[in-house]
Short mmCIF file of C-alpha atoms in Angstrom, two decimals:
data_model
loop_
_atom_site.label_atom_id
_atom_site.label_comp_id
_atom_site.label_asym_id
_atom_site.label_seq_id
_atom_site.Cartn_x
_atom_site.Cartn_y
_atom_site.Cartn_z
CA UNK A 180 107.57 124.81 136.81
CA UNK A 181 111.27 124.65 135.95
CA UNK A 182 112.34 127.80 134.04
CA UNK A 183 114.99 125.78 132.23
CA UNK A 184 112.29 123.42 131.00
CA UNK A 185 110.20 126.33 129.72
CA UNK A 186 113.20 127.84 127.95
CA UNK A 187 114.12 124.49 126.40
CA UNK A 188 110.58 123.75 125.18
CA UNK A 189 110.12 127.30 123.86
CA UNK A 190 113.24 126.79 121.76
CA UNK A 191 111.86 123.50 120.45
CA UNK A 192 108.51 125.12 119.58
CA UNK A 193 110.41 127.71 117.54
CA UNK A 194 112.41 124.92 115.88
CA UNK A 195 109.41 122.79 114.82
CA UNK A 196 106.54 125.28 114.43
CA UNK A 197 107.79 126.26 110.98
CA UNK A 198 106.45 125.92 107.43
CA UNK A 199 109.35 123.64 106.47
CA UNK A 200 107.75 120.82 108.47
CA UNK A 201 104.32 121.08 106.82
CA UNK A 202 105.17 118.96 103.77
CA UNK A 203 105.89 115.80 105.80
CA UNK A 204 102.96 116.10 108.19
CA UNK A 205 99.23 115.36 107.66
CA UNK A 206 98.55 119.08 108.13
CA UNK A 207 99.82 119.45 104.56
CA UNK A 208 96.43 118.16 103.38
CA UNK A 209 94.27 121.10 104.52
CA UNK A 210 97.10 123.40 103.40
CA UNK A 211 96.31 122.35 99.82
CA UNK A 212 93.15 124.50 100.00
CA UNK A 213 92.15 128.12 100.47
CA UNK A 214 88.39 127.77 100.98
CA UNK A 215 87.42 127.53 104.65
CA UNK A 216 85.07 124.58 104.23
CA UNK A 217 87.65 122.61 102.21
CA UNK A 218 90.22 123.26 104.95
CA UNK A 219 87.79 122.06 107.61
CA UNK A 220 86.65 118.96 105.72
CA UNK A 221 90.08 117.74 104.69
CA UNK A 222 91.63 118.81 107.99
CA UNK A 223 89.10 116.66 109.82
CA UNK A 224 89.59 113.79 107.41
CA UNK A 225 93.40 113.98 107.57
CA UNK A 226 93.27 113.98 111.37
CA UNK A 227 90.85 111.04 111.36
CA UNK A 228 93.11 108.99 109.08
CA UNK A 229 96.27 109.96 110.97
CA UNK A 230 97.56 106.62 112.10
CA UNK A 231 100.40 104.73 110.56
CA UNK A 232 103.24 106.18 108.51
CA UNK A 233 102.83 109.85 107.68
CA UNK A 234 103.78 109.26 104.02
CA UNK A 235 100.91 106.77 103.69
CA UNK A 236 98.43 109.04 105.50
CA UNK A 237 99.22 111.91 103.13
CA UNK A 238 99.02 109.63 100.07
CA UNK A 239 95.59 108.27 101.08
CA UNK A 240 94.23 111.77 101.76
CA UNK A 241 95.37 112.93 98.34
CA UNK A 242 93.68 109.89 96.82
CA UNK A 243 90.47 110.86 98.61
CA UNK A 244 90.71 114.44 97.33
CA UNK A 245 91.12 113.14 93.78
CA UNK A 246 88.04 110.94 94.18
CA UNK A 247 86.13 114.11 95.14
CA UNK A 248 87.30 115.85 91.97
CA UNK A 249 89.80 118.03 93.82
CA UNK A 250 87.04 120.07 95.48
CA UNK A 251 85.74 118.30 98.61
CA UNK A 252 83.15 120.89 99.71
CA UNK A 253 81.71 121.28 96.22
CA UNK A 254 81.59 117.51 95.75
CA UNK A 255 79.90 116.94 99.11
CA UNK A 256 77.26 119.61 98.57
CA UNK A 257 76.50 118.93 94.89
CA UNK A 258 77.14 115.25 94.23
CA UNK A 259 74.43 112.95 92.95
CA UNK A 260 74.08 109.30 93.89
CA UNK A 261 76.05 107.88 90.90
CA UNK A 262 79.01 110.16 91.81
CA UNK A 263 79.54 108.15 94.99
CA UNK A 264 80.36 104.91 93.17
CA UNK A 265 84.01 105.81 92.68
CA UNK A 266 84.41 106.10 96.47
CA UNK A 267 83.34 102.50 97.08
CA UNK A 268 86.89 101.18 97.03
CA UNK A 269 88.52 103.83 99.24
CA UNK A 270 90.24 102.31 102.27
CA UNK A 271 92.89 103.23 104.82
CA UNK A 272 93.54 100.62 107.47
CA UNK A 273 90.16 100.04 109.16
CA UNK A 274 88.55 103.12 107.53
CA UNK A 275 86.54 101.90 104.54
CA UNK A 276 83.90 102.91 102.00
CA UNK A 277 81.04 102.66 104.52
CA UNK A 278 82.81 105.17 106.74
CA UNK A 279 83.64 107.39 103.76
CA UNK A 280 80.03 107.59 102.62
CA UNK A 281 78.81 108.38 106.11
CA UNK A 282 81.38 111.18 106.49
CA UNK A 283 80.10 112.67 103.23
CA UNK A 284 76.50 112.38 104.41
CA UNK A 285 77.31 114.08 107.70
CA UNK A 286 79.24 116.92 106.07
CA UNK A 287 76.40 117.60 103.63
CA UNK A 288 73.87 117.62 106.48
CA UNK A 289 76.01 119.95 108.58
CA UNK A 290 76.92 122.44 105.85
CA UNK A 291 73.29 122.68 104.78
CA UNK A 292 72.69 124.25 108.19
CA UNK A 293 75.98 125.94 109.15
CA UNK A 294 78.78 127.80 107.40
CA UNK A 295 81.57 126.32 109.52
CA UNK A 296 82.38 123.00 111.17
CA UNK A 297 83.23 124.95 114.34
CA UNK A 298 79.51 125.09 115.12
CA UNK A 299 79.52 121.30 115.45
CA UNK A 300 81.86 121.55 118.45
CA UNK A 301 80.37 124.53 120.31
CA UNK A 302 77.36 123.80 122.57
CA UNK A 303 74.17 125.72 121.76
CA UNK A 304 74.55 127.76 124.97
CA UNK A 305 78.00 128.88 123.78
CA UNK A 306 79.75 127.59 126.91
CA UNK A 307 82.55 125.54 125.41
CA UNK A 308 84.71 123.18 127.41
CA UNK A 309 86.82 120.38 125.95
CA UNK A 310 84.77 117.63 127.61
CA UNK A 311 81.43 119.10 126.50
CA UNK A 312 82.68 120.15 123.07
CA UNK A 313 84.22 116.84 122.02
CA UNK A 314 81.50 114.73 123.60
CA UNK A 315 78.77 116.85 122.05
CA UNK A 316 80.46 116.69 118.67
CA UNK A 317 80.48 112.88 118.69
CA UNK A 318 76.79 112.74 119.61
CA UNK A 319 75.97 115.24 116.85
CA UNK A 320 78.19 113.49 114.30
CA UNK A 321 76.27 110.26 114.75
CA UNK A 322 72.82 111.84 114.97
CA UNK A 323 71.87 110.99 111.40
CA UNK A 324 69.36 108.14 111.08
CA UNK A 325 70.86 104.70 110.44
CA UNK A 326 74.46 105.79 111.02
CA UNK A 327 76.81 102.79 110.65
CA UNK A 328 77.78 101.40 114.03
CA UNK A 329 81.21 100.48 112.67
CA UNK A 330 82.00 104.14 111.89
CA UNK A 331 81.67 105.14 115.55
CA UNK A 332 85.14 103.77 116.29
CA UNK A 333 86.65 106.52 114.15
CA UNK A 334 85.35 109.44 116.24
CA UNK A 335 86.26 109.40 119.91
CA UNK A 336 84.85 111.09 123.02
CA UNK A 337 86.20 111.98 126.47
CA UNK A 338 83.27 110.01 127.90
CA UNK A 339 84.97 106.88 126.54
CA UNK A 340 88.12 107.92 128.44
CA UNK A 341 89.91 108.29 125.09
CA UNK A 342 92.71 110.84 124.76
CA UNK A 343 90.83 112.03 121.65
CA UNK A 344 94.20 112.58 119.98
CA UNK A 345 92.84 113.04 116.47
CA UNK A 346 90.08 115.45 117.45
CA UNK A 347 92.47 117.47 119.61
CA UNK A 348 94.97 117.62 116.76
CA UNK A 349 92.28 118.81 114.36
CA UNK A 350 91.16 121.48 116.84
CA UNK A 351 94.75 122.66 117.24
CA UNK A 352 94.99 123.11 113.48
CA UNK A 353 91.74 125.09 113.30
CA UNK A 354 92.02 127.17 116.49
CA UNK A 355 95.65 128.10 117.21
CA UNK A 356 96.75 131.48 115.89
CA UNK A 357 100.31 132.66 115.36
CA UNK A 358 102.37 134.11 112.54
CA UNK A 359 104.25 130.96 111.48
CA UNK A 360 101.64 129.78 108.97
CA UNK A 361 101.42 126.19 110.24
CA UNK A 362 98.16 126.12 112.22
CA UNK A 363 95.25 127.88 110.50
CA UNK A 364 93.57 129.88 113.28
CA UNK A 365 90.33 130.16 111.29
CA UNK A 366 88.00 129.49 114.23
CA UNK A 367 87.11 132.10 116.85
CA UNK A 368 84.46 130.61 119.16
CA UNK A 369 86.95 128.15 120.65
CA UNK A 370 90.04 129.78 122.17
CA UNK A 371 93.62 128.44 122.14
CA UNK A 372 93.54 128.31 125.93
CA UNK A 373 90.59 125.86 125.68
CA UNK A 374 92.55 123.28 123.69
CA UNK A 375 93.82 119.93 124.98
CA UNK A 376 97.23 118.72 123.84
CA UNK A 377 97.05 115.81 121.36
CA UNK A 378 98.55 112.91 123.29
CA UNK A 379 99.94 110.42 120.81
CA UNK A 380 102.65 107.82 121.39
CA UNK A 381 105.54 110.25 120.74
CA UNK A 382 104.12 113.11 122.84
CA UNK A 383 103.22 110.75 125.68
CA UNK A 384 106.71 109.23 125.75
CA UNK A 385 108.54 112.58 125.78
CA UNK A 386 106.13 114.18 128.27
CA UNK A 387 106.73 111.32 130.71
CA UNK A 388 110.49 111.74 130.37
CA UNK A 389 110.04 115.43 131.25
CA UNK A 390 107.68 114.56 134.15
CA UNK A 391 104.84 116.49 132.52
CA UNK A 392 102.76 113.31 132.92
CA UNK A 393 102.67 111.27 136.13
CA UNK A 394 99.47 109.29 135.48
CA UNK A 395 100.25 105.61 134.82
CA UNK A 396 97.68 104.96 132.10
CA UNK A 397 97.13 107.02 128.97
CA UNK A 398 93.56 108.29 128.73
CA UNK A 399 91.54 111.52 128.69
CA UNK A 400 92.72 112.51 132.16
CA UNK A 401 96.32 112.00 131.03
CA UNK A 402 95.81 114.48 128.19
CA UNK A 403 94.20 116.91 130.67
CA UNK A 404 97.10 116.50 133.13
CA UNK A 405 99.63 117.16 130.38
CA UNK A 406 97.75 120.24 129.21
CA UNK A 407 97.44 121.63 132.76
CA UNK A 408 101.21 121.32 133.18
CA UNK A 409 101.80 122.97 129.80
CA UNK A 410 99.41 125.74 130.84
CA UNK A 411 101.88 126.63 133.59
CA UNK A 412 104.40 127.36 130.83
CA UNK A 413 101.95 129.37 128.69
CA UNK A 414 98.43 129.93 130.08
CA UNK A 415 97.08 131.40 126.83
CA UNK A 416 98.54 128.90 124.37
CA UNK A 417 99.53 125.69 126.15
CA UNK A 418 99.11 123.44 123.11
CA UNK A 419 101.88 125.18 121.16
CA UNK A 420 104.15 122.79 123.07
CA UNK A 421 102.71 119.94 121.01
CA UNK A 422 105.23 121.03 118.36
CA UNK A 423 108.10 120.60 120.84
CA UNK A 424 106.99 117.28 122.33
CA UNK A 425 106.10 115.72 118.97
CA UNK A 426 109.29 117.00 117.34
CA UNK A 427 111.44 115.62 120.15
CA UNK A 428 109.67 112.28 119.88
CA UNK A 429 109.56 111.71 116.15
CA UNK A 430 112.44 113.82 114.80
CA UNK A 431 114.92 113.43 117.68
CA UNK A 432 113.69 110.00 118.85
CA UNK A 433 113.58 110.88 122.52
CA UNK A 434 112.82 107.96 124.77
CA UNK A 435 113.88 105.52 122.05
CA UNK A 436 117.58 106.29 121.97
CA UNK A 437 117.79 107.55 125.54
CA UNK A 438 118.63 111.13 124.62
CA UNK A 439 117.77 113.60 127.39
CA UNK A 440 119.06 117.12 128.04
CA UNK A 441 120.33 118.55 131.29
CA UNK A 442 117.56 120.88 132.46
#
C-alpha cells in the first residue's frame, strides 16, 4: 500500500476525528447522555435514522428523546401503555410510529435480560465475526412475536448483501477506542480490528477515487474489500479511516468537484 496514501489519510483522520465535528454529526445524539444504556439506545436510533440531511436527522432524534421524557432507557423500561400514545405521530422519512413502538418493545425485551446492547451482536459461543454478528443481530432483533414486517427494512444484514452502513457506523461509535472523545469505546467483546467500514455514498465515492475499492457494485463485499485495504494501513484500527474518507467526501466534496491530491 502506498506510504504517501497512508500518510495523507492519517493526516485526514487527525483533522476530522476531533470533538469539533461532533455537533454537526448524528453522533451528537448519544453524546447527549452519560448512562451506557442511553448511549446505546440513542446511538442505535440515530444510526438507524441517519439518512437525509444531518440537520434533520439530529432534529428528529432530539424530538424522539423529548417524547421519551429525556430519558430513553428509563422510559423504555418503565413506561405504561398510555405513555406510548405520544409516540404515535413520530416519523422520519419511511420510519414511522409502528417502527418506533417495535424498537421500544425490542429494547425493553433485551434490557430485561442483558445489561448492554453489545450482547445482541455477539454470538452465544463468543466467536464474533462481522457477518455472524450483524446477521445474528437482525435475526434476534426480529425474534419477538408478531414483529411488523415493514420494520425489517430498517435493520440490514450481510446475508441481504447490504453494506450495513448504519449498523457498521453504530458499531464504530460503540467499539472504537482512542483519546479524541468522538467514538465512545464502551464495548469490549467486539474489537476495533473486527469492525467493517461504514460504506455510505461519500465514503464509497472517495474510496473509489483512491482505488481502495475496485468492485463495480456497492454491497457487503464492497465494504469488506474497503476494510481489508484499510487494514493494510492500520491492522488494529482500520475503521478510523472512516473519518478521513467521510470528511473528504462531505466536507471537501471529493469526487464532486474533481479535487484529488498528488499521492
